[in-house]
Amino acid sequence: MQFNKKDILDMASLSVEEINLILDTADQMKEISTRPIKKVPTLRGKTVILFFYEPSTRTRTSFDIAAKRLSADTHSISASTSSIVKGETLIDTAKNLEAMRPDVIVIRHSSAGAPHLMAQLVDASIINGGDGMHAHPTQALLDMMTVREHKGRIDGLRIAIVGDIAHSRVARSNCIGFTKMGADVMVAGPPTMMPMGIETLGVSVTHDIDEAIRNADVVMMLRIQRERQESFLFPTLREYSITYGLNTKRLKNAKKEVMIMHPGPINRGVEISPEVADGPFSLILDQVTNGVAVRMALLYLVLGGARNADPD
Ligand code: CP
């Protein structure tokens, strides 16, 4: 199958076939990171700009590593060290970056829709590294890769997504992605952190974490996105942790082969206890490892890899 997408903007615009191609390509890419020399020449001569308006550890670093493992050149820009602080607009910034002829721009922005706007303005491929509360498609893809790797499938699995659903772009992208791939998704969280109309994404809703995890094959815990809340939406963190936190006692009621995931960064002792985060059911660091493979696959595919050559 050919991959004809110029940009990766959200999960809604990817078909089941495209998602499967991305995951299959990521499975192949993963092997490259296990070699003594973790580098192939596939994207030699290509330029990738990492344009991050918001903080990031995993997404930014893994895109950088992914591009370098494919021999592309990378350049990082953050809001605080760019001319954005002098008042330059996103549109002007995009036009100036385009003038330097990059092949891919990975953008993270606090405003929903910023990557979509850039995609209309520039010829370079735009990959959304997270925009506001809207979408984080590369996170959803690495989450799907991790589930498929450990469960052998996505179709028919029960996925519980627990926490601050309202402010989470990860939750939104995973709801769309996992339901598209045939999973049965339930979201759980306090009413104050549950967006109106989330059911329209094809998921079921509960405010009871124990109900959500009881029959789940995968439990994905989410951090409270306090940077996006005008005021704290629960009386205290301690009460939040008691009511919605995942701990070993609560986990005893889950399926015995349950998998625990979290996109990171985790707040230990709030939404997840250290014993669970570091415990035998946790796939949190597997997700990070797979983040490199998925981002290698995406760079390869948007730059025409599936039309041109094998990755190695
Ligand atoms: N999961 C995720 O997006 O992490 P970062 O904010 O560290 O990139």
PDB file of C-alpha atoms and ligand atoms in Angstrom:
ATOM      1  CA  MET A   1       0.000   0.000   0.000  1.00  0.00           C
ATOM      2  CA  GLN A   2       1.157   3.549  -0.761  1.00  0.00           C
ATOM      3  CA  PHE A   3       1.100   6.236   1.913  1.00  0.00           C
ATOM      4  CA  ASN A   4      -0.023   9.484   0.336  1.00  0.00           C
ATOM      5  CA  LYS A   5      -0.452  11.763   3.351  1.00  0.00           C
ATOM      6  CA  LYS A   6       1.684  14.916   3.317  1.00  0.00           C
ATOM      7  CA  ASP A   7       0.863  15.727   6.957  1.00  0.00           C
ATOM      8  CA  ILE A   8       0.028  13.850  10.172  1.00  0.00           C
ATOM      9  CA  LEU A   9      -2.433  16.149  11.915  1.00  0.00           C
ATOM     10  CA  ASP A  10      -4.855  13.979  13.883  1.00  0.00           C
ATOM     11  CA  MET A  11      -6.230  10.453  14.205  1.00  0.00           C
ATOM     12  CA  ALA A  12      -9.537  11.362  12.563  1.00  0.00           C
ATOM     13  CA  SER A  13      -7.825  11.887   9.204  1.00  0.00           C
ATOM     14  CA  LEU A  14      -6.011   8.511   9.213  1.00  0.00           C
ATOM     15  CA  SER A  15      -7.756   5.443   7.784  1.00  0.00           C
ATOM     16  CA  VAL A  16      -7.556   1.968   9.309  1.00  0.00           C
ATOM     17  CA  GLU A  17      -5.303   0.943   6.412  1.00  0.00           C
ATOM     18  CA  GLU A  18      -2.985   3.916   6.997  1.00  0.00           C
ATOM     19  CA  ILE A  19      -2.816   3.203  10.733  1.00  0.00           C
ATOM     20  CA  ASN A  20      -1.961  -0.432  10.053  1.00  0.00           C
ATOM     21  CA  LEU A  21       0.763   0.621   7.590  1.00  0.00           C
ATOM     22  CA  ILE A  22       2.238   3.033  10.174  1.00  0.00           C
ATOM     23  CA  LEU A  23       2.214   0.336  12.876  1.00  0.00           C
ATOM     24  CA  ASP A  24       3.696  -2.303  10.556  1.00  0.00           C
ATOM     25  CA  THR A  25       6.422   0.130   9.473  1.00  0.00           C
ATOM     26  CA  ALA A  26       7.130   1.028  13.115  1.00  0.00           C
ATOM     27  CA  ASP A  27       7.517  -2.688  13.930  1.00  0.00           C
ATOM     28  CA  GLN A  28      10.237  -2.857  11.258  1.00  0.00           C
ATOM     29  CA  MET A  29      11.862   0.390  12.383  1.00  0.00           C
ATOM     30  CA  LYS A  30      12.134  -0.811  15.974  1.00  0.00           C
ATOM     31  CA  GLU A  31      14.852  -3.304  15.041  1.00  0.00           C
ATOM     32  CA  ILE A  32      17.160  -0.498  13.887  1.00  0.00           C
ATOM     33  CA  SER A  33      17.350   0.826  17.460  1.00  0.00           C
ATOM     34  CA  THR A  34      18.643  -2.555  18.695  1.00  0.00           C
ATOM     35  CA  ARG A  35      21.695  -2.570  16.375  1.00  0.00           C
ATOM     36  CA  PRO A  36      25.191  -1.660  17.601  1.00  0.00           C
ATOM     37  CA  ILE A  37      25.199   1.129  14.977  1.00  0.00           C
ATOM     38  CA  LYS A  38      21.719   2.638  15.291  1.00  0.00           C
ATOM     39  CA  LYS A  39      21.675   4.484  11.995  1.00  0.00           C
ATOM     40  CA  VAL A  40      20.515   3.874   8.428  1.00  0.00           C
ATOM     41  CA  PRO A  41      20.956   6.239   5.463  1.00  0.00           C
ATOM     42  CA  THR A  42      17.270   6.311   4.446  1.00  0.00           C
ATOM     43  CA  LEU A  43      16.612  10.025   5.001  1.00  0.00           C
ATOM     44  CA  ARG A  44      20.097  11.339   4.297  1.00  0.00           C
ATOM     45  CA  GLY A  45      19.871  14.924   3.006  1.00  0.00           C
ATOM     46  CA  LYS A  46      16.447  15.540   4.562  1.00  0.00           C
ATOM     47  CA  THR A  47      15.870  18.332   7.080  1.00  0.00           C
ATOM     48  CA  VAL A  48      13.534  18.067  10.062  1.00  0.00           C
ATOM     49  CA  ILE A  49      12.644  21.097  12.203  1.00  0.00           C
ATOM     50  CA  LEU A  50      11.368  20.449  15.733  1.00  0.00           C
ATOM     51  CA  PHE A  51       9.262  23.507  16.556  1.00  0.00           C
ATOM     52  CA  PHE A  52       8.042  23.232  20.159  1.00  0.00           C
ATOM     53  CA  TYR A  53       5.983  26.052  21.677  1.00  0.00           C
ATOM     54  CA  GLU A  54       5.297  23.912  24.781  1.00  0.00           C
ATOM     55  CA  PRO A  55       7.611  21.854  27.017  1.00  0.00           C
ATOM     56  CA  SER A  56       8.316  18.257  26.065  1.00  0.00           C
ATOM     57  CA  THR A  57      10.676  15.485  27.059  1.00  0.00           C
ATOM     58  CA  ARG A  58       9.432  12.394  25.222  1.00  0.00           C
ATOM     59  CA  THR A  59       7.952  13.734  21.989  1.00  0.00           C
ATOM     60  CA  ARG A  60      10.725  16.165  21.162  1.00  0.00           C
ATOM     61  CA  THR A  61      13.600  13.846  22.064  1.00  0.00           C
ATOM     62  CA  SER A  62      12.130  10.834  20.330  1.00  0.00           C
ATOM     63  CA  PHE A  63      11.488  12.773  17.111  1.00  0.00           C
ATOM     64  CA  ASP A  64      15.070  14.026  17.261  1.00  0.00           C
ATOM     65  CA  ILE A  65      16.427  10.518  17.815  1.00  0.00           C
ATOM     66  CA  ALA A  66      14.086   9.063  15.165  1.00  0.00           C
ATOM     67  CA  ALA A  67      15.226  11.546  12.528  1.00  0.00           C
ATOM     68  CA  LYS A  68      18.907  11.029  13.359  1.00  0.00           C
ATOM     69  CA  ARG A  69      18.587   7.222  13.252  1.00  0.00           C
ATOM     70  CA  LEU A  70      17.331   7.692   9.689  1.00  0.00           C
ATOM     71  CA  SER A  71      20.246  10.098   8.938  1.00  0.00           C
ATOM     72  CA  ALA A  72      18.101  13.240   8.604  1.00  0.00           C
ATOM     73  CA  ASP A  73      19.412  16.561   9.957  1.00  0.00           C
ATOM     74  CA  THR A  74      17.414  18.083  12.810  1.00  0.00           C
ATOM     75  CA  HIS A  75      17.055  21.612  14.143  1.00  0.00           C
ATOM     76  CA  SER A  76      15.173  22.517  17.327  1.00  0.00           C
ATOM     77  CA  ILE A  77      13.301  25.723  18.049  1.00  0.00           C
ATOM     78  CA  SER A  78      11.506  26.507  21.283  1.00  0.00           C
ATOM     79  CA  ALA A  79       9.185  29.441  21.877  1.00  0.00           C
ATOM     80  CA  SER A  80      11.397  31.017  24.528  1.00  0.00           C
ATOM     81  CA  THR A  81      14.526  31.117  22.348  1.00  0.00           C
ATOM     82  CA  SER A  82      12.852  32.094  19.075  1.00  0.00           C
ATOM     83  CA  SER A  83      11.613  35.403  17.664  1.00  0.00           C
ATOM     84  CA  ILE A  84       8.132  34.515  18.902  1.00  0.00           C
ATOM     85  CA  VAL A  85       9.139  36.372  22.074  1.00  0.00           C
ATOM     86  CA  LYS A  86       9.616  39.472  19.891  1.00  0.00           C
ATOM     87  CA  GLY A  87       6.039  39.236  18.644  1.00  0.00           C
ATOM     88  CA  GLU A  88       6.414  37.234  15.440  1.00  0.00           C
ATOM     89  CA  THR A  89       3.179  35.460  14.511  1.00  0.00           C
ATOM     90  CA  LEU A  90       2.783  31.760  13.798  1.00  0.00           C
ATOM     91  CA  ILE A  91       2.063  32.545  10.147  1.00  0.00           C
ATOM     92  CA  ASP A  92       5.210  34.643   9.737  1.00  0.00           C
ATOM     93  CA  THR A  93       7.258  32.067  11.609  1.00  0.00           C
ATOM     94  CA  ALA A  94       5.916  29.330   9.320  1.00  0.00           C
ATOM     95  CA  LYS A  95       6.733  31.319   6.168  1.00  0.00           C
ATOM     96  CA  ASN A  96      10.265  32.009   7.393  1.00  0.00           C
ATOM     97  CA  LEU A  97      10.884  28.386   8.297  1.00  0.00           C
ATOM     98  CA  GLU A  98       9.539  27.350   4.890  1.00  0.00           C
ATOM     99  CA  ALA A  99      12.006  29.700   3.227  1.00  0.00           C
ATOM    100  CA  MET A 100      14.822  27.541   4.649  1.00  0.00           C
ATOM    101  CA  ARG A 101      13.411  24.520   2.750  1.00  0.00           C
ATOM    102  CA  PRO A 102      12.850  21.959   5.498  1.00  0.00           C
ATOM    103  CA  ASP A 103      11.287  18.650   4.527  1.00  0.00           C
ATOM    104  CA  VAL A 104       9.337  18.081   7.764  1.00  0.00           C
ATOM    105  CA  ILE A 105       8.252  20.407  10.569  1.00  0.00           C
ATOM    106  CA  VAL A 106       7.137  18.773  13.821  1.00  0.00           C
ATOM    107  CA  ILE A 107       5.101  21.288  15.780  1.00  0.00           C
ATOM    108  CA  ARG A 108       3.764  21.340  19.332  1.00  0.00           C
ATOM    109  CA  HIS A 109       1.551  24.313  20.143  1.00  0.00           C
ATOM    110  CA  SER A 110      -0.785  25.376  22.942  1.00  0.00           C
ATOM    111  CA  SER A 111      -3.485  26.347  20.426  1.00  0.00           C
ATOM    112  CA  ALA A 112      -5.698  23.687  18.877  1.00  0.00           C
ATOM    113  CA  GLY A 113      -5.446  23.855  15.105  1.00  0.00           C
ATOM    114  CA  ALA A 114      -1.975  25.415  14.895  1.00  0.00           C
ATOM    115  CA  PRO A 115      -0.507  22.411  12.978  1.00  0.00           C
ATOM    116  CA  HIS A 116      -3.491  22.453  10.586  1.00  0.00           C
ATOM    117  CA  LEU A 117      -2.885  26.144   9.879  1.00  0.00           C
ATOM    118  CA  MET A 118       0.803  25.513   9.224  1.00  0.00           C
ATOM    119  CA  ALA A 119      -0.003  22.607   6.921  1.00  0.00           C
ATOM    120  CA  GLN A 120      -1.955  24.996   4.694  1.00  0.00           C
ATOM    121  CA  LEU A 121       0.909  27.492   4.575  1.00  0.00           C
ATOM    122  CA  VAL A 122       3.982  25.393   3.863  1.00  0.00           C
ATOM    123  CA  ASP A 123       5.077  22.717   1.412  1.00  0.00           C
ATOM    124  CA  ALA A 124       6.994  20.813   4.099  1.00  0.00           C
ATOM    125  CA  SER A 125       5.212  17.912   5.812  1.00  0.00           C
ATOM    126  CA  ILE A 126       3.685  18.948   9.131  1.00  0.00           C
ATOM    127  CA  ILE A 127       3.527  16.445  11.983  1.00  0.00           C
ATOM    128  CA  ASN A 128       1.428  17.392  14.981  1.00  0.00           C
ATOM    129  CA  GLY A 129       3.393  16.863  18.210  1.00  0.00           C
ATOM    130  CA  GLY A 130       0.387  17.956  20.282  1.00  0.00           C
ATOM    131  CA  ASP A 131      -1.932  20.945  19.808  1.00  0.00           C
ATOM    132  CA  GLY A 132      -3.784  22.337  22.806  1.00  0.00           C
ATOM    133  CA  MET A 133      -6.497  19.999  24.045  1.00  0.00           C
ATOM    134  CA  HIS A 134      -7.146  18.779  20.504  1.00  0.00           C
ATOM    135  CA  ALA A 135      -4.840  16.028  19.278  1.00  0.00           C
ATOM    136  CA  HIS A 136      -1.624  14.121  19.881  1.00  0.00           C
ATOM    137  CA  PRO A 137      -1.695  11.589  17.049  1.00  0.00           C
ATOM    138  CA  THR A 138       1.859  10.295  17.382  1.00  0.00           C
ATOM    139  CA  GLN A 139       1.175   9.453  21.047  1.00  0.00           C
ATOM    140  CA  ALA A 140      -1.960   7.519  20.076  1.00  0.00           C
ATOM    141  CA  LEU A 141      -0.011   5.626  17.408  1.00  0.00           C
ATOM    142  CA  LEU A 142       2.765   4.629  19.818  1.00  0.00           C
ATOM    143  CA  ASP A 143       0.112   3.578  22.332  1.00  0.00           C
ATOM    144  CA  MET A 144      -1.531   1.400  19.679  1.00  0.00           C
ATOM    145  CA  MET A 145       1.823  -0.079  18.702  1.00  0.00           C
ATOM    146  CA  THR A 146       2.470  -0.969  22.354  1.00  0.00           C
ATOM    147  CA  VAL A 147      -0.933  -2.580  22.827  1.00  0.00           C
ATOM    148  CA  ARG A 148      -0.677  -4.536  19.568  1.00  0.00           C
ATOM    149  CA  GLU A 149       2.835  -5.700  20.476  1.00  0.00           C
ATOM    150  CA  HIS A 150       1.757  -7.036  23.889  1.00  0.00           C
ATOM    151  CA  LYS A 151      -1.767  -8.248  23.130  1.00  0.00           C
ATOM    152  CA  GLY A 152      -1.304  -9.277  19.487  1.00  0.00           C
ATOM    153  CA  ARG A 153      -4.324  -7.218  18.410  1.00  0.00           C
ATOM    154  CA  ILE A 154      -6.369  -4.110  19.106  1.00  0.00           C
ATOM    155  CA  ASP A 155      -9.735  -5.240  17.743  1.00  0.00           C
ATOM    156  CA  GLY A 156     -12.069  -6.401  20.518  1.00  0.00           C
ATOM    157  CA  LEU A 157      -9.924  -5.211  23.427  1.00  0.00           C
ATOM    158  CA  ARG A 158     -11.379  -3.195  26.270  1.00  0.00           C
ATOM    159  CA  ILE A 159      -9.431  -0.002  26.898  1.00  0.00           C
ATOM    160  CA  ALA A 160     -10.095   2.146  29.987  1.00  0.00           C
ATOM    161  CA  ILE A 161      -8.801   5.732  29.847  1.00  0.00           C
ATOM    162  CA  VAL A 162      -8.872   7.316  33.306  1.00  0.00           C
ATOM    163  CA  GLY A 163      -8.294  10.854  34.545  1.00  0.00           C
ATOM    164  CA  ASP A 164      -8.601  14.375  33.219  1.00  0.00           C
ATOM    165  CA  ILE A 165     -10.304  13.501  29.944  1.00  0.00           C
ATOM    166  CA  ALA A 166     -11.512  17.046  29.265  1.00  0.00           C
ATOM    167  CA  HIS A 167      -8.077  18.618  28.982  1.00  0.00           C
ATOM    168  CA  SER A 168      -6.248  15.684  27.418  1.00  0.00           C
ATOM    169  CA  ARG A 169      -5.305  15.632  23.729  1.00  0.00           C
ATOM    170  CA  VAL A 170      -3.938  12.134  24.373  1.00  0.00           C
ATOM    171  CA  ALA A 171      -7.370  10.943  25.536  1.00  0.00           C
ATOM    172  CA  ARG A 172      -9.086  12.427  22.486  1.00  0.00           C
ATOM    173  CA  SER A 173      -6.608  10.922  20.011  1.00  0.00           C
ATOM    174  CA  ASN A 174      -6.702   7.535  21.722  1.00  0.00           C
ATOM    175  CA  CYS A 175     -10.520   7.481  21.845  1.00  0.00           C
ATOM    176  CA  ILE A 176     -10.635   8.118  18.087  1.00  0.00           C
ATOM    177  CA  GLY A 177      -7.746   5.800  17.238  1.00  0.00           C
ATOM    178  CA  PHE A 178      -8.629   2.796  19.370  1.00  0.00           C
ATOM    179  CA  THR A 179     -12.344   2.845  18.459  1.00  0.00           C
ATOM    180  CA  LYS A 180     -11.394   3.120  14.779  1.00  0.00           C
ATOM    181  CA  MET A 181      -9.258  -0.015  15.189  1.00  0.00           C
ATOM    182  CA  GLY A 182     -12.163  -1.921  16.783  1.00  0.00           C
ATOM    183  CA  ALA A 183     -11.454  -1.564  20.509  1.00  0.00           C
ATOM    184  CA  ASP A 184     -14.143  -0.944  23.098  1.00  0.00           C
ATOM    185  CA  VAL A 185     -13.122   2.262  24.923  1.00  0.00           C
ATOM    186  CA  MET A 186     -14.464   3.465  28.271  1.00  0.00           C
ATOM    187  CA  VAL A 187     -13.407   6.842  29.698  1.00  0.00           C
ATOM    188  CA  ALA A 188     -13.522   7.485  33.438  1.00  0.00           C
ATOM    189  CA  GLY A 189     -12.948  10.604  35.488  1.00  0.00           C
ATOM    190  CA  PRO A 190     -14.628  13.190  37.671  1.00  0.00           C
ATOM    191  CA  PRO A 191     -17.614  14.995  36.117  1.00  0.00           C
ATOM    192  CA  THR A 192     -15.621  18.252  36.203  1.00  0.00           C
ATOM    193  CA  MET A 193     -12.935  16.693  34.000  1.00  0.00           C
ATOM    194  CA  MET A 194     -15.277  14.958  31.528  1.00  0.00           C
ATOM    195  CA  PRO A 195     -16.022  16.850  28.296  1.00  0.00           C
ATOM    196  CA  MET A 196     -19.607  17.239  27.133  1.00  0.00           C
ATOM    197  CA  GLY A 197     -20.413  14.960  24.214  1.00  0.00           C
ATOM    198  CA  ILE A 198     -17.388  12.658  24.493  1.00  0.00           C
ATOM    199  CA  GLU A 199     -19.805   9.780  23.728  1.00  0.00           C
ATOM    200  CA  THR A 200     -19.961  11.026  20.133  1.00  0.00           C
ATOM    201  CA  LEU A 201     -16.456   9.574  19.698  1.00  0.00           C
ATOM    202  CA  GLY A 202     -17.987   6.124  20.197  1.00  0.00           C
ATOM    203  CA  VAL A 203     -16.804   5.614  23.782  1.00  0.00           C
ATOM    204  CA  SER A 204     -18.727   4.874  26.978  1.00  0.00           C
ATOM    205  CA  VAL A 205     -18.433   7.068  30.067  1.00  0.00           C
ATOM    206  CA  THR A 206     -18.265   6.406  33.794  1.00  0.00           C
ATOM    207  CA  HIS A 207     -17.263   8.412  36.830  1.00  0.00           C
ATOM    208  CA  ASP A 208     -16.325   5.236  38.708  1.00  0.00           C
ATOM    209  CA  ILE A 209     -12.697   4.158  38.170  1.00  0.00           C
ATOM    210  CA  ASP A 210     -13.383   0.701  39.630  1.00  0.00           C
ATOM    211  CA  GLU A 211     -16.066   0.089  37.019  1.00  0.00           C
ATOM    212  CA  ALA A 212     -13.670   1.188  34.281  1.00  0.00           C
ATOM    213  CA  ILE A 213     -10.800  -1.076  35.284  1.00  0.00           C
ATOM    214  CA  ARG A 214     -12.836  -4.158  36.269  1.00  0.00           C
ATOM    215  CA  ASN A 215     -13.090  -5.620  32.747  1.00  0.00           C
ATOM    216  CA  ALA A 216     -10.322  -3.688  31.035  1.00  0.00           C
ATOM    217  CA  ASP A 217      -7.499  -5.341  29.094  1.00  0.00           C
ATOM    218  CA  VAL A 218      -5.616  -2.044  29.142  1.00  0.00           C
ATOM    219  CA  VAL A 219      -5.844   0.775  31.696  1.00  0.00           C
ATOM    220  CA  MET A 220      -4.402   4.087  30.535  1.00  0.00           C
ATOM    221  CA  MET A 221      -3.930   6.597  33.325  1.00  0.00           C
ATOM    222  CA  LEU A 222      -3.734  10.327  32.595  1.00  0.00           C
ATOM    223  CA  ARG A 223      -2.147  13.201  34.466  1.00  0.00           C
ATOM    224  CA  ILE A 224      -4.309  16.118  35.608  1.00  0.00           C
ATOM    225  CA  GLN A 225      -3.520  18.827  33.032  1.00  0.00           C
ATOM    226  CA  ARG A 226      -3.339  21.672  35.532  1.00  0.00           C
ATOM    227  CA  GLU A 227      -1.699  23.939  32.959  1.00  0.00           C
ATOM    228  CA  ARG A 228      -4.984  23.873  31.034  1.00  0.00           C
ATOM    229  CA  GLN A 229      -7.352  24.274  34.015  1.00  0.00           C
ATOM    230  CA  GLU A 230      -8.282  27.792  35.081  1.00  0.00           C
ATOM    231  CA  SER A 231      -8.928  26.572  38.624  1.00  0.00           C
ATOM    232  CA  PHE A 232      -8.323  23.135  40.138  1.00  0.00           C
ATOM    233  CA  LEU A 233     -11.338  20.959  39.360  1.00  0.00           C
ATOM    234  CA  PHE A 234     -11.197  18.661  42.399  1.00  0.00           C
ATOM    235  CA  PRO A 235     -11.207  19.648  46.092  1.00  0.00           C
ATOM    236  CA  THR A 236      -7.639  18.437  46.793  1.00  0.00           C
ATOM    237  CA  LEU A 237      -4.967  16.303  45.130  1.00  0.00           C
ATOM    238  CA  ARG A 238      -5.178  13.871  48.043  1.00  0.00           C
ATOM    239  CA  GLU A 239      -8.897  13.351  47.483  1.00  0.00           C
ATOM    240  CA  TYR A 240      -8.303  13.002  43.748  1.00  0.00           C
ATOM    241  CA  SER A 241      -5.716  10.331  44.401  1.00  0.00           C
ATOM    242  CA  ILE A 242      -8.037   8.421  46.744  1.00  0.00           C
ATOM    243  CA  THR A 243     -10.982   8.598  44.323  1.00  0.00           C
ATOM    244  CA  TYR A 244      -9.277   8.301  40.928  1.00  0.00           C
ATOM    245  CA  GLY A 245      -5.712   7.159  41.550  1.00  0.00           C
ATOM    246  CA  LEU A 246      -4.556   3.703  40.482  1.00  0.00           C
ATOM    247  CA  ASN A 247      -2.857   1.752  43.275  1.00  0.00           C
ATOM    248  CA  THR A 248      -2.095  -1.898  44.000  1.00  0.00           C
ATOM    249  CA  LYS A 249      -5.265  -2.345  46.074  1.00  0.00           C
ATOM    250  CA  ARG A 250      -7.439  -1.095  43.230  1.00  0.00           C
ATOM    251  CA  LEU A 251      -5.489  -3.143  40.679  1.00  0.00           C
ATOM    252  CA  LYS A 252      -6.419  -6.372  42.526  1.00  0.00           C
ATOM    253  CA  ASN A 253      -9.913  -6.051  41.007  1.00  0.00           C
ATOM    254  CA  ALA A 254      -8.573  -5.814  37.442  1.00  0.00           C
ATOM    255  CA  LYS A 255      -8.056  -8.729  35.033  1.00  0.00           C
ATOM    256  CA  LYS A 256      -4.950 -10.687  35.926  1.00  0.00           C
ATOM    257  CA  GLU A 257      -3.276  -9.945  32.572  1.00  0.00           C
ATOM    258  CA  VAL A 258      -4.186  -6.242  32.586  1.00  0.00           C
ATOM    259  CA  MET A 259      -1.675  -3.785  31.096  1.00  0.00           C
ATOM    260  CA  ILE A 260      -1.057  -0.359  32.610  1.00  0.00           C
ATOM    261  CA  MET A 261      -0.129   2.570  30.402  1.00  0.00           C
ATOM    262  CA  HIS A 262       0.518   6.275  30.845  1.00  0.00           C
ATOM    263  CA  PRO A 263       1.683   8.778  28.205  1.00  0.00           C
ATOM    264  CA  GLY A 264       3.887  10.594  30.714  1.00  0.00           C
ATOM    265  CA  PRO A 265       4.903  12.683  32.442  1.00  0.00           C
ATOM    266  CA  ILE A 266       3.531  10.810  35.459  1.00  0.00           C
ATOM    267  CA  ASN A 267       2.699  12.446  38.770  1.00  0.00           C
ATOM    268  CA  ARG A 268       3.662   9.674  41.205  1.00  0.00           C
ATOM    269  CA  GLY A 269       1.237   9.322  44.074  1.00  0.00           C
ATOM    270  CA  VAL A 270      -1.474  11.351  42.336  1.00  0.00           C
ATOM    271  CA  GLU A 271      -3.013   9.476  39.376  1.00  0.00           C
ATOM    272  CA  ILE A 272      -0.745   6.432  39.757  1.00  0.00           C
ATOM    273  CA  SER A 273       1.149   4.963  42.692  1.00  0.00           C
ATOM    274  CA  PRO A 274       4.895   4.294  42.313  1.00  0.00           C
ATOM    275  CA  GLU A 275       4.266   0.552  42.909  1.00  0.00           C
ATOM    276  CA  VAL A 276       1.914   0.401  39.911  1.00  0.00           C
ATOM    277  CA  ALA A 277       3.994   2.691  37.685  1.00  0.00           C
ATOM    278  CA  ASP A 278       7.097   0.563  38.265  1.00  0.00           C
ATOM    279  CA  GLY A 279       5.256  -2.741  38.663  1.00  0.00           C
ATOM    280  CA  PRO A 280       5.026  -5.864  36.491  1.00  0.00           C
ATOM    281  CA  PHE A 281       1.930  -4.738  34.565  1.00  0.00           C
ATOM    282  CA  SER A 282       3.361  -1.367  33.593  1.00  0.00           C
ATOM    283  CA  LEU A 283       4.224  -0.677  29.940  1.00  0.00           C
ATOM    284  CA  ILE A 284       5.100   2.971  30.502  1.00  0.00           C
ATOM    285  CA  LEU A 285       8.721   2.702  29.373  1.00  0.00           C
ATOM    286  CA  ASP A 286       7.779   0.354  26.505  1.00  0.00           C
ATOM    287  CA  GLN A 287       5.584   3.202  25.267  1.00  0.00           C
ATOM    288  CA  VAL A 288       8.597   5.518  25.294  1.00  0.00           C
ATOM    289  CA  THR A 289      10.736   2.985  23.407  1.00  0.00           C
ATOM    290  CA  ASN A 290       8.001   2.545  20.812  1.00  0.00           C
ATOM    291  CA  GLY A 291       7.724   6.326  20.473  1.00  0.00           C
ATOM    292  CA  VAL A 292      11.051   6.348  18.640  1.00  0.00           C
ATOM    293  CA  ALA A 293       9.938   3.564  16.268  1.00  0.00           C
ATOM    294  CA  VAL A 294       6.580   5.175  15.480  1.00  0.00           C
ATOM    295  CA  ARG A 295       8.226   8.537  14.800  1.00  0.00           C
ATOM    296  CA  MET A 296      10.825   6.895  12.548  1.00  0.00           C
ATOM    297  CA  ALA A 297       7.943   5.277  10.648  1.00  0.00           C
ATOM    298  CA  LEU A 298       6.073   8.563  10.292  1.00  0.00           C
ATOM    299  CA  LEU A 299       9.108  10.496   9.053  1.00  0.00           C
ATOM    300  CA  TYR A 300       9.853   7.707   6.589  1.00  0.00           C
ATOM    301  CA  LEU A 301       6.274   7.503   5.323  1.00  0.00           C
ATOM    302  CA  VAL A 302       5.527  11.231   4.922  1.00  0.00           C
ATOM    303  CA  LEU A 303       8.783  11.580   3.010  1.00  0.00           C
ATOM    304  CA  GLY A 304       7.666   8.961   0.531  1.00  0.00           C
ATOM    305  CA  GLY A 305       9.427   5.950   1.999  1.00  0.00           C
ATOM    306  CA  ALA A 306       6.685   3.461   1.202  1.00  0.00           C
ATOM    307  CA  ARG A 307       6.774   4.614  -2.421  1.00  0.00           C
ATOM    308  CA  ASN A 308      10.548   4.514  -2.778  1.00  0.00           C
ATOM    309  CA  ALA A 309      12.577   2.029  -0.767  1.00  0.00           C
ATOM    310  CA  ASP A 310      12.989  -0.310   2.164  1.00  0.00           C
ATOM    311  CA  PRO A 311      14.012   1.483   5.378  1.00  0.00           C
ATOM    312  CA  ASP A 312      17.337  -0.318   5.554  1.00  0.00           C
TER     313      ASP A 312
HETATM  314  N1   CP B   1       3.603  12.072  26.256  1.00  0.00           N
HETATM  315  C1   CP B   1       4.184  13.257  25.920  1.00  0.00           C
HETATM  316  O1   CP B   1       3.739  13.953  24.994  1.00  0.00           O
HETATM  317  O2   CP B   1       5.259  13.595  26.676  1.00  0.00           O
HETATM  318  P1   CP B   1       6.091  14.943  26.507  1.00  0.00           P
HETATM  319  O3   CP B   1       5.170  16.091  26.912  1.00  0.00           O
HETATM  320  O4   CP B   1       7.270  14.813  27.427  1.00  0.00           O
HETATM  321  O5   CP B   1       6.467  15.080  25.066  1.00  0.00           O
END
